[in-house]
Short mmCIF file of C-alpha atoms in Angstrom, two decimals:
data_model
loop_
_atom_site.label_atom_id
_atom_site.label_comp_id
_atom_site.label_asym_id
_atom_site.label_seq_id
_atom_site.Cartn_x
_atom_site.Cartn_y
_atom_site.Cartn_z
CA MET A 1 106.85 63.66 87.79
CA VAL A 2 105.45 62.17 91.01
CA THR A 3 107.98 64.23 92.95
CA GLU A 4 106.98 67.33 90.99
CA ASP A 5 103.31 66.71 91.80
CA LEU A 6 104.13 66.34 95.46
CA GLU A 7 106.17 69.52 95.39
CA GLU A 8 103.31 71.37 93.73
CA ARG A 9 100.82 70.21 96.36
CA ARG A 10 103.25 71.33 99.05
CA LEU A 11 103.67 74.67 97.32
CA VAL A 12 99.91 75.23 97.30
CA LYS A 13 99.68 74.19 100.94
CA ARG A 14 102.37 76.70 101.88
CA MET A 15 100.63 79.43 99.90
CA LEU A 16 97.40 78.75 101.73
CA ALA A 17 99.36 79.03 104.98
CA HIS A 18 100.42 82.57 103.98
CA ASP A 19 104.04 81.76 103.14
CA ALA A 20 105.34 84.70 101.05
CA GLN A 21 108.26 82.68 99.66
CA ALA A 22 105.76 80.17 98.33
CA PHE A 23 103.84 82.97 96.63
CA ASN A 24 107.05 84.20 94.97
CA ALA A 25 107.93 80.67 93.86
CA PHE A 26 104.44 80.26 92.43
CA PHE A 27 104.49 83.55 90.54
CA ASP A 28 108.07 83.18 89.29
CA GLY A 29 107.51 79.58 88.28
CA TYR A 30 104.23 79.93 86.43
CA PHE A 31 103.58 83.50 85.34
CA SER A 32 105.84 83.62 82.27
CA ARG A 33 104.72 80.19 81.08
CA LEU A 34 101.07 81.05 81.51
CA TYR A 35 101.61 84.37 79.73
CA ARG A 36 103.06 82.57 76.71
CA PHE A 37 100.29 80.00 76.80
CA ALA A 38 97.69 82.78 76.61
CA ARG A 39 99.52 84.96 74.14
CA THR A 40 99.83 82.28 71.47
CA ARG A 41 96.08 81.75 71.73
CA LEU A 42 95.22 85.43 71.58
CA ALA A 43 96.75 86.37 68.25
CA ASP A 44 99.86 87.66 70.01
CA ASP A 45 97.94 90.60 71.45
CA PRO A 46 99.87 91.85 74.52
CA GLU A 47 97.06 93.96 75.99
CA ILE A 48 94.43 91.21 75.91
CA THR A 49 97.00 88.67 77.09
CA LYS A 50 97.78 90.84 80.08
CA GLU A 51 94.10 91.11 80.94
CA ILE A 52 93.41 87.38 80.54
CA VAL A 53 96.46 86.32 82.56
CA HIS A 54 95.55 88.80 85.28
CA VAL A 55 92.01 87.39 85.53
CA THR A 56 93.27 83.80 85.33
CA LEU A 57 95.72 84.21 88.18
CA THR A 58 93.21 86.09 90.31
CA LYS A 59 90.66 83.31 89.86
CA ALA A 60 93.30 80.66 90.48
CA ILE A 61 94.22 82.29 93.78
CA ARG A 62 90.57 82.37 94.82
CA LYS A 63 90.18 78.70 93.93
CA LEU A 64 93.53 77.65 95.33
CA ALA A 65 92.05 75.63 98.18
CA SER A 66 90.22 73.49 95.64
CA TYR A 67 93.47 72.36 93.95
CA ARG A 68 93.88 68.67 94.76
CA GLY A 69 96.84 67.81 92.57
CA GLU A 70 94.94 65.58 90.14
CA ALA A 71 96.61 67.52 87.32
CA SER A 72 99.86 69.43 87.42
CA LEU A 73 99.56 72.98 88.69
CA PHE A 74 100.42 74.37 85.27
CA THR A 75 97.76 72.22 83.60
CA TRP A 76 95.25 73.42 86.20
CA LEU A 77 96.17 77.05 85.49
CA CYS A 78 95.93 76.43 81.75
CA THR A 79 92.43 75.03 82.19
CA ILE A 80 91.31 78.20 83.94
CA CYS A 81 93.08 80.26 81.31
CA ARG A 82 91.43 78.34 78.44
CA ASN A 83 88.02 79.09 79.94
CA GLU A 84 88.88 82.77 80.21
CA ILE A 85 90.12 82.86 76.62
CA SER A 86 87.00 81.09 75.45
CA ASP A 87 84.75 83.53 77.33
CA HIS A 88 86.71 86.43 75.91
CA LEU A 89 86.39 85.17 72.35
CA ASP A 90 82.70 84.52 72.90
CA ARG A 91 82.36 88.15 73.83
CA VAL A 92 84.25 89.55 70.87
CA THR A 93 83.38 87.12 68.11
CA ARG A 94 81.40 84.04 67.20
CA ASP A 95 84.21 82.77 65.04
CA ARG A 96 85.67 80.01 67.23
CA GLN A 97 88.16 78.87 64.62
CA HIS A 98 90.69 81.26 66.06
CA VAL A 99 91.08 79.20 69.24
CA VAL A 100 91.95 75.91 67.59
CA LEU A 101 95.34 74.86 68.94
CA THR A 102 97.82 73.77 66.36
CA GLU A 103 99.45 71.17 68.56
CA ASP A 104 96.04 69.50 68.86
CA LEU A 105 95.79 69.08 65.10
CA PRO A 106 97.00 66.19 62.94
CA ASP A 107 98.86 68.74 60.83
CA VAL A 108 101.55 68.84 63.46
CA ARG A 109 102.92 65.77 61.70
CA ALA A 110 104.06 68.09 58.97
CA ALA A 111 106.00 70.14 61.45
CA VAL A 112 107.86 67.09 62.70
CA ASP A 113 108.47 65.83 59.16
CA ALA A 114 109.91 69.21 58.34
CA LEU A 115 112.78 68.56 60.76
CA ALA A 116 114.38 66.24 58.25
CA ALA A 117 113.38 68.20 55.19
CA PRO A 118 115.84 70.40 53.34
CA ALA A 119 115.34 74.07 54.07
CA THR A 120 113.61 75.99 51.33
CA ASP A 121 111.96 79.34 51.11
CA GLU A 122 108.56 77.90 50.22
CA PRO A 123 105.82 79.41 52.39
CA GLU A 124 104.68 75.96 53.49
CA ASP A 125 108.16 75.01 54.64
CA ARG A 126 108.49 78.28 56.43
CA PHE A 127 105.17 77.66 58.17
CA ARG A 128 106.30 74.20 59.22
CA ARG A 129 109.55 75.51 60.62
CA LEU A 130 107.69 78.17 62.56
CA GLU A 131 105.32 75.58 63.93
CA THR A 132 108.23 73.39 64.97
CA THR A 133 109.75 76.36 66.69
CA ARG A 134 106.50 76.93 68.53
CA LEU A 135 106.10 73.27 69.47
CA ILE A 136 109.55 73.28 71.03
CA GLN A 137 108.53 76.35 73.01
CA VAL A 138 105.28 74.67 74.05
CA ALA A 139 107.25 71.65 75.24
CA LEU A 140 109.71 73.85 77.16
CA ASP A 141 106.82 75.60 78.88
CA LYS A 142 105.22 72.29 79.86
CA LEU A 143 108.35 71.37 81.81
CA PRO A 144 109.07 72.56 85.34
CA ALA A 145 110.34 76.14 84.97
CA HIS A 146 113.98 75.42 85.83
CA TYR A 147 114.12 72.54 83.34
CA GLY A 148 112.76 74.71 80.51
CA ASP A 149 115.08 77.58 81.42
CA ALA A 150 118.16 75.35 81.56
CA LEU A 151 117.45 73.80 78.15
CA GLU A 152 116.76 77.20 76.61
CA TRP A 153 119.97 78.62 78.03
CA LYS A 154 122.00 75.70 76.72
CA TYR A 155 120.49 75.04 73.32
CA VAL A 156 119.00 78.39 72.31
CA TYR A 157 121.38 80.90 73.90
CA GLY A 158 124.42 78.59 73.85
CA PHE A 159 125.43 79.03 77.48
CA SER A 160 128.03 76.70 78.96
CA VAL A 161 127.19 74.31 81.80
CA GLU A 162 129.27 76.53 84.09
CA GLU A 163 127.16 79.56 83.16
CA ILE A 164 123.96 77.63 83.68
CA ALA A 165 125.23 76.46 87.07
CA ALA A 166 126.00 80.04 88.04
CA ASN A 167 122.61 81.20 86.89
CA LEU A 168 120.83 78.49 88.87
CA GLY A 169 123.03 79.01 91.91
CA VAL A 170 124.16 75.36 91.94
CA GLY A 171 127.40 73.48 91.28
CA VAL A 172 128.48 72.31 87.84
CA GLU A 173 127.72 68.66 88.59
CA ALA A 174 124.25 69.53 89.84
CA ALA A 175 123.65 71.57 86.68
CA GLN A 176 124.78 68.67 84.49
CA SER A 177 122.47 66.33 86.34
CA LEU A 178 119.59 68.79 86.04
CA LEU A 179 120.22 69.16 82.31
CA ALA A 180 120.13 65.38 81.88
CA ARG A 181 116.81 65.19 83.73
CA ALA A 182 115.50 68.16 81.75
CA LYS A 183 116.40 66.47 78.45
CA ARG A 184 114.59 63.29 79.47
CA ALA A 185 111.54 65.28 80.53
CA PHE A 186 111.63 67.26 77.27
CA HIS A 187 111.85 63.99 75.35
CA ASP A 188 108.68 62.76 77.10
CA VAL A 189 106.74 65.99 76.57
CA TYR A 190 107.83 66.63 73.01
CA GLY A 191 107.23 62.97 72.24
CA ALA A 192 103.71 63.25 73.66
CA LEU A 193 103.04 66.33 71.55
CA THR A 194 104.09 64.50 68.40
CA ARG A 195 103.13 60.87 69.23
CA ASP A 196 99.80 60.93 67.47
CA ILE A 197 101.47 62.28 64.41
CA VAL A 198 104.25 59.77 64.09
CA GLY A 199 102.18 56.67 64.57
CA GLY A 200 102.44 56.19 68.30
CA GLY A 201 106.12 55.28 68.40
CA THR A 202 108.58 57.64 69.98
CA GLY A 203 111.34 56.06 67.92
CA ASP A 204 109.94 57.58 64.76
CA SER A 205 110.20 61.02 66.21
CA GLY A 206 113.86 60.51 67.07
CA ALA A 207 113.03 61.27 70.66
CA THR A 208 114.56 58.07 72.08
CA GLU A 209 117.92 59.19 70.82
CA TRP A 210 118.01 62.16 73.20
CA SER A 211 118.20 60.18 76.41
CA MET B 1 119.24 47.16 72.89
CA SER B 2 119.76 50.30 74.97
CA GLU B 3 118.68 53.61 73.58
CA ARG B 4 122.23 54.91 73.70
CA ARG B 5 123.59 51.87 71.89
CA ARG B 6 120.89 52.12 69.26
CA SER B 7 121.67 55.74 68.56
CA GLN B 8 125.37 54.95 68.30
CA ASP B 9 124.61 52.15 65.87
CA GLN B 10 122.73 54.63 63.79
CA GLY B 11 125.78 56.86 63.80
CA THR B 12 123.94 59.56 65.68
CA ASP B 13 125.29 61.35 68.72
CA PRO B 14 122.33 61.94 71.10
CA GLU B 15 123.65 65.38 71.95
CA ASN B 16 123.85 66.28 68.27
CA VAL B 17 120.29 65.07 67.66
CA PHE B 18 119.16 67.33 70.46
CA ARG B 19 121.14 70.26 69.09
CA ASP B 20 119.80 69.61 65.58
CA LEU B 21 116.23 69.83 66.85
CA PHE B 22 116.96 73.03 68.74
CA VAL B 23 118.31 74.64 65.58
CA HIS B 24 114.60 75.23 65.00
CA ALA B 25 114.13 76.82 68.41
CA ALA B 26 113.93 80.51 69.16
CA PRO B 27 113.97 82.28 72.52
CA ARG B 28 110.64 82.21 74.30
CA VAL B 29 108.77 85.49 74.61
CA HIS B 30 109.21 87.18 77.97
CA PRO B 31 106.25 89.11 79.35
CA PRO B 32 106.90 92.86 79.52
CA ALA B 33 108.52 93.45 82.90
CA ALA B 34 106.16 96.33 83.71
CA ASP B 35 103.14 94.08 83.09
CA ALA B 36 104.68 91.33 85.20
CA GLU B 37 105.24 93.73 88.09
CA GLU B 38 101.71 95.10 87.85
CA ILE B 39 100.09 91.66 87.77
CA ARG B 40 102.36 90.39 90.54
CA ARG B 41 101.24 93.25 92.78
CA VAL B 42 97.54 92.69 92.09
CA VAL B 43 97.73 88.90 92.47
CA TYR B 44 99.85 89.30 95.58
CA GLY B 45 97.13 91.49 97.10
CA GLU B 46 94.53 88.85 96.27
CA TRP B 47 96.64 86.05 97.70
CA ASP B 48 97.61 88.04 100.80
CA ALA B 49 93.96 88.75 101.59
CA LEU B 50 92.93 85.16 101.00
CA ALA B 51 95.75 83.58 102.99
CA ARG B 52 95.36 86.00 105.91
CA GLY B 53 91.66 85.28 105.93
CA ARG B 54 92.27 81.52 106.02
CA LYS B 55 94.79 81.88 108.82
CA ARG B 56 92.36 83.78 110.98
CA VAL B 57 89.51 81.50 110.11
CA ARG B 58 91.52 78.56 111.42
CA ARG B 59 91.91 80.36 114.74
CA LEU B 60 88.18 80.69 115.01
CA GLY B 61 87.86 76.92 114.91
CA ALA B 62 85.18 76.59 117.57
CA LEU B 63 82.78 79.04 116.00
CA ALA B 64 79.77 77.91 114.05
CA ALA B 65 80.26 77.46 110.32
CA ALA B 66 77.96 80.29 109.44
CA ALA B 67 79.79 82.65 111.76
CA ALA B 68 83.10 81.55 110.29
CA VAL B 69 81.94 82.35 106.78
CA VAL B 70 80.92 85.82 107.87
CA ALA B 71 84.19 86.31 109.69
CA ALA B 72 86.15 85.18 106.67
CA ALA B 73 84.30 87.58 104.46
CA VAL B 74 84.99 90.45 106.81
CA LEU B 75 88.63 89.54 107.24
CA LEU B 76 89.03 89.18 103.51
CA THR B 77 88.20 92.84 103.21
CA VAL B 78 90.32 93.90 106.17
CA GLY B 79 93.17 91.83 104.85
CA ARG B 80 93.50 93.97 101.75
CA GLN B 81 96.01 96.16 103.52
CA PRO B 82 98.97 97.15 101.43
CA ASN B 83 101.65 94.60 102.09
CA ALA B 84 102.51 94.53 98.42
CA PRO B 85 106.03 94.60 96.98
CA VAL B 86 107.84 97.86 97.57
CA GLU B 87 107.76 100.46 94.80
CA ALA B 88 111.44 101.41 95.03
CA VAL B 89 113.54 99.43 92.56
CA ALA B 90 116.93 101.04 93.26
CA HIS B 91 118.75 103.55 95.39
CA VAL B 92 121.55 105.97 94.67
CA GLU B 93 124.93 104.58 95.64
CA ARG B 94 127.30 106.93 93.82
CA LEU B 95 126.63 110.40 92.54
CA VAL B 96 128.92 112.61 90.48
CA GLY B 97 127.62 116.10 89.62
CA THR B 98 123.91 116.77 89.24
CA VAL B 99 121.54 114.06 88.07
CA HIS B 100 117.78 114.43 87.82
CA VAL B 101 114.95 112.00 88.27
CA ILE B 102 111.53 112.38 86.62
CA ALA B 103 108.74 110.66 88.53
CA GLY B 104 105.06 111.38 89.01
CA GLY B 105 105.27 114.34 86.64
CA ARG B 106 107.96 116.07 88.72
CA THR B 107 111.66 116.55 88.00
CA LEU B 108 113.95 116.58 91.02
CA PRO B 109 117.70 116.44 91.59
CA LEU B 110 118.84 113.09 92.98
CA GLN B 111 120.66 112.92 96.31
CA ALA B 112 122.99 110.19 97.55
CA GLY B 113 120.93 107.46 99.20
CA ASP B 114 117.66 108.43 97.45
CA ASP B 115 115.30 105.65 96.45
CA VAL B 116 114.38 105.44 92.77
CA ALA B 117 110.81 104.28 92.17
CA ARG B 118 109.63 101.90 89.49
CA GLY B 119 108.81 103.89 86.37
CA ALA B 120 111.13 106.80 87.24
CA THR B 121 113.36 108.23 84.52
CA VAL B 122 116.95 109.21 85.32
CA THR B 123 118.57 111.91 83.19
CA THR B 124 122.24 112.52 83.88
CA GLY B 125 123.15 115.63 81.86
CA SER B 126 126.80 116.24 82.76
CA GLY B 127 126.52 114.12 85.92
CA GLN B 128 126.83 110.38 86.49
CA VAL B 129 125.11 108.03 88.91
CA GLY B 130 125.64 104.54 90.30
CA LEU B 131 122.45 102.75 91.37
CA ARG B 132 122.12 99.76 93.67
CA LEU B 133 119.31 97.61 92.29
CA ILE B 134 116.91 96.10 94.80
CA SER B 135 116.85 92.94 92.67
CA GLY B 136 120.65 92.69 92.95
CA GLY B 137 123.56 94.19 91.07
CA SER B 138 124.87 97.62 90.20
CA LEU B 139 123.58 99.81 87.36
CA ARG B 140 125.81 102.75 86.46
CA VAL B 141 124.60 105.53 84.22
CA ALA B 142 127.07 107.64 82.21
CA ALA B 143 126.78 111.34 81.43
CA GLN B 144 124.26 112.47 78.79
CA ALA B 145 122.07 109.40 79.32
CA ARG B 146 118.36 108.91 79.79
CA VAL B 147 117.15 105.66 81.33
CA THR B 148 113.83 104.57 82.84
CA LEU B 149 113.65 101.89 85.54
CA THR B 150 110.54 100.15 84.28
CA ALA B 151 110.72 97.26 86.77
CA ALA B 152 112.97 95.67 89.36
CA ASN B 153 114.66 93.69 86.62
CA GLU B 154 114.39 96.02 83.66
CA ALA B 155 115.60 99.39 82.44
CA GLU B 156 114.73 101.16 79.20
CA LEU B 157 117.68 103.01 77.74
CA ASP B 158 116.63 105.86 75.45
CA ALA B 159 120.03 107.46 74.98
CA GLY B 160 123.58 107.34 76.31
CA ALA B 161 125.41 104.55 78.11
CA VAL B 162 124.77 102.28 81.07
CA TYR B 163 126.94 99.63 82.68
CA PHE B 164 125.46 96.66 84.51
CA ASP B 165 127.33 94.43 86.95
CA SER B 166 125.36 91.44 88.25
CA GLU B 167 128.04 90.92 90.93
CA HIS B 168 127.48 87.19 90.49
CA ALA B 169 124.03 87.44 92.03
CA ALA B 170 123.16 83.80 91.42
CA ALA B 171 120.01 84.23 93.46
CA ARG B 172 118.44 86.60 90.90
CA ARG B 173 115.04 85.31 89.93
CA GLU B 174 115.25 86.68 86.42
CA PRO B 175 117.99 88.13 84.26
CA PHE B 176 118.35 91.91 84.27
CA ALA B 177 117.19 93.36 80.95
CA VAL B 178 118.17 96.56 79.21
CA VAL B 179 115.53 97.45 76.63
CA THR B 180 116.51 99.68 73.71
CA ALA B 181 114.89 100.63 70.42
CA PHE B 182 117.28 98.24 68.70
CA GLY B 183 116.75 95.16 70.86
CA THR B 184 116.74 93.83 74.41
CA LEU B 185 119.79 92.67 76.33
CA ARG B 186 119.62 90.14 79.13
CA ASP B 187 122.48 89.23 81.41
CA VAL B 188 123.75 85.90 82.59
CA GLY B 189 126.10 86.68 85.46
CA THR B 190 127.59 89.60 83.65
CA GLN B 191 129.37 92.91 83.47
CA PHE B 192 128.35 94.70 80.32
CA ALA B 193 127.98 98.18 78.88
CA VAL B 194 125.33 99.40 76.46
CA ILE B 195 125.49 102.57 74.39
CA VAL B 196 122.54 103.86 72.39
CA ASP B 197 122.18 106.79 70.07
CA THR B 198 119.68 107.59 67.38
CA ALA B 199 121.25 105.28 64.82
CA ARG B 200 122.83 102.36 66.62
CA LEU B 201 123.27 100.15 69.64
CA GLU B 202 126.60 98.98 70.98
CA VAL B 203 126.99 96.31 73.64
CA GLY B 204 130.34 95.33 75.09
CA VAL B 205 130.72 92.39 77.47
CA ARG B 206 133.43 92.43 80.07
CA GLU B 207 132.54 89.22 81.87
CA GLY B 208 129.97 86.46 81.37
CA ARG B 209 127.53 86.60 78.52
CA VAL B 210 124.64 88.71 77.28
CA ALA B 211 121.71 87.65 75.12
CA LEU B 212 120.67 90.26 72.57
CA THR B 213 117.10 89.68 71.39
CA ARG B 214 115.56 91.49 68.47
CA ARG B 215 112.15 90.91 66.94
CA THR B 216 112.59 87.30 65.87
CA ASP B 217 116.18 86.44 66.51
CA SER B 218 118.63 86.27 69.33
CA THR B 219 122.38 86.35 69.50
CA ALA B 220 124.81 85.87 72.35
CA VAL B 221 127.58 88.34 73.08
CA ALA B 222 130.49 86.77 74.96
CA THR B 223 133.27 88.10 77.17
CA GLY B 224 135.62 90.35 75.24
CA GLU B 225 133.18 90.97 72.42
CA LYS B 226 131.48 94.08 71.15
CA VAL B 227 128.38 93.91 68.97
CA THR B 228 127.12 96.91 67.06
CA VAL B 229 123.57 96.96 65.69
CA ASN B 230 122.98 99.50 62.97
CA GLY B 231 119.64 98.98 61.25
CA ALA B 232 119.53 95.37 60.10
CA ALA B 233 123.31 95.03 60.19
CA ILE B 234 125.14 93.46 63.10
CA ARG B 235 128.90 93.81 63.45
CA ARG B 236 130.87 91.71 65.92
CA GLU B 237 134.43 92.59 66.97
CA PRO B 238 136.87 91.91 69.80
CA LEU B 239 136.81 94.24 72.78
CA SER B 240 139.32 94.83 75.50
CA THR B 241 137.88 94.12 78.96
CA PHE B 242 140.04 96.83 80.53
CA GLY B 243 141.26 100.33 79.81
CA ALA B 244 139.88 103.72 78.96
CA ASP B 245 136.55 102.51 77.55
CA TRP B 246 135.53 101.28 81.01
CA ALA B 247 137.03 104.11 83.09
CA TRP B 248 133.74 105.96 83.59
CA ALA B 249 132.09 102.83 84.99
CA GLU B 250 135.02 102.14 87.31
CA ARG B 251 134.66 105.61 88.81
CA LEU B 252 131.08 104.69 89.76
CA ALA B 253 132.06 101.39 91.39
CA PRO B 254 129.95 100.78 94.50
CA PRO B 255 131.50 101.29 97.94
CA PHE B 256 133.38 98.27 99.26
CA ASP B 257 133.64 98.04 103.04
CA THR B 258 136.99 96.43 103.85
CA ASP B 259 136.51 96.20 107.61
CA GLY B 260 136.73 92.56 108.66
CA ARG B 261 137.37 91.38 105.10
CA ARG B 262 140.35 89.36 103.98
CA LEU B 263 142.94 91.06 101.77
CA ILE B 264 142.22 88.64 98.94
CA GLU B 265 138.60 89.81 98.80
CA VAL B 266 139.71 93.39 98.23
CA LEU B 267 142.19 92.31 95.56
CA GLU B 268 139.54 90.27 93.78
CA TRP B 269 137.11 93.18 93.96
CA VAL B 270 139.68 95.56 92.42
CA ALA B 271 140.44 93.02 89.69
CA ALA B 272 136.74 92.58 88.90
CA GLN B 273 136.05 96.31 88.87
CA THR B 274 138.96 96.98 86.50
CA GLY B 275 138.33 94.00 84.22
CA ARG B 276 141.58 92.23 85.05
CA THR B 277 142.74 88.85 86.30
CA LEU B 278 144.36 88.70 89.72
CA GLU B 279 147.75 86.99 89.90
CA PHE B 280 150.39 86.62 92.61
CA ALA B 281 154.13 86.49 92.12
CA ASP B 282 154.25 83.35 94.28
CA ALA B 283 152.09 81.05 96.35
CA THR B 284 153.30 82.52 99.66
CA LEU B 285 151.91 85.92 98.71
CA GLU B 286 148.57 84.41 97.82
CA ARG B 287 148.44 82.57 101.14
CA THR B 288 149.27 85.81 102.95
CA ALA B 289 146.43 87.56 101.12
CA ARG B 290 144.01 84.80 102.14
CA GLU B 291 145.07 84.94 105.78
CA THR B 292 145.27 88.71 106.28
CA VAL B 293 142.15 90.26 107.79
CA LEU B 294 141.72 94.01 107.35
CA SER B 295 140.51 96.50 109.90
CA GLY B 296 138.78 99.76 108.97
CA SER B 297 137.67 101.05 105.62
CA ILE B 298 138.08 104.03 103.31
CA ASP B 299 135.80 104.86 100.41
CA LEU B 300 137.92 105.25 97.26
CA GLU B 301 137.78 104.22 93.62
CA PRO B 302 139.24 100.75 92.92
CA LEU B 303 142.88 101.53 92.13
CA PRO B 304 143.39 104.28 94.76
CA LYS B 305 141.75 101.91 97.23
CA LEU B 306 144.23 99.18 96.28
CA VAL B 307 147.16 101.53 96.90
CA ALA B 308 145.77 102.50 100.31
CA VAL B 309 145.04 98.94 101.38
CA LEU B 310 148.44 97.60 100.34
CA ALA B 311 150.19 100.50 102.10
CA VAL B 312 148.52 99.82 105.44
CA THR B 313 148.77 96.04 105.15
CA ASP B 314 152.43 95.66 104.28
CA PRO B 315 154.57 98.50 102.83
CA ASP B 316 156.59 95.94 100.86
CA LEU B 317 153.54 94.73 98.94
CA GLU B 318 153.21 96.20 95.46
CA TYR B 319 150.99 95.84 92.49
CA SER B 320 151.59 96.21 88.79
CA ILE B 321 149.20 96.18 85.88
CA GLU B 322 150.21 94.41 82.71
CA ARG B 323 147.39 94.63 80.21
CA ASP B 324 144.73 92.25 81.57
CA ARG B 325 146.72 91.15 84.66
CA LEU B 326 146.76 92.64 88.12
CA LEU B 327 149.98 91.27 89.59
CA ILE B 328 150.78 91.35 93.32
CA THR B 329 154.49 91.27 94.21
CA LYS B 330 156.68 91.86 97.23
CA ASN B 331 159.97 93.77 97.40
#
């Protein structure tokens, strides 16, 4: 993660130096993830999401010189985005309950427990499965973009390592190595999302078994 | 105890544990391509102005701080010159008959070499068109089709058939997507065809793999498969990667300049365009193909081009087609 932080600070530095490739890397690496971050917090409304993400990125660009790398770039963008969402909801309603994030709630334990539970059609089980699905997506979006993409291609779409290598423009061995790093990073992030729920031990979540 | 050892002791394969968890996963939502393009352009303008302003401010180093602030403010405004991404998302590479484009409220006939702007709708009528995508790859539109290029990486197919060839563009930033009323298709290094009518969607994959995403689910379509979506029903069946079903797309294959290329490159191109595997009768022939450099070029469809190239290279070279094989032999 230290390397990632360093790379992010370099990316910002290059953007400030008017490097167009850096701008493209920034937009391609963060836009989709930020969009999903906003959309899940805005009742899945595409129009408002578009507006909020637009404003967030515009403000982020204006504040770019103030980014010091204390947090990851994505976390920094999410902070700006959270403020925008909060302002938006303040404008449209006083009911703040709509912005409570599920992954911040103790109830997430239920979602993790549901992994081992037999599938049923009960509404509560269905809700838990949906939440688990969403938590996996949250974890994928917290990873560097190419890690999240590679894991999604492999485990959601079922692509082979060769196909992932072709898609990333790297060799098969490099893709395998990247997948291994991505799995470890996912383990850390997903573990952090669920740690409070499973009593502070990653072993209870099964996460240690993915290394 | 190592983590791996512990998991083995528990009788659990780490890879399987990972797969089991991802059984619960679904594809992440992709922002609408048109929205992404729009926001990219606006944010780019903001960034361009800011970064240009900073660059110039640095050059003014000796000026007083107050003067620098004023200068930066002025330059910020001046810097808002349009240096944004280009509007054109494709250009016409092949044209058969008359094809129209609807853009900006006007309908015009397309000409070879024309740019096609983002948001333009192409209607083929009895014609056909092959488009070179700025983002990489070839998009071929069959007769009686209507398709809108909504973004550099996305087309909306209302009716008819399109064929997409990524041409192994590993450098693509995002997959190319074909959006239909029945679901969205995204490529992963692919050649695939999509057909839409009022009742159903058909997707056939010739090479690579395509992800078909509908409201809440996603399915992969692999090489040699055809998937038909009709309402809620999905039917999967084998599909030949060569033959008459693909002939229309082969006729719209992009030009291939042979000048300075090795013979093997031409042979591989013909094999890829016709959905076949290239084979040589012996290793000597393959070595010859790798060592032979061609001079000059002629613009023909794949198989006529193969005949012409073999004739001028070595009259004794021949080809034969046996189902999915393109075999090179010598008399």
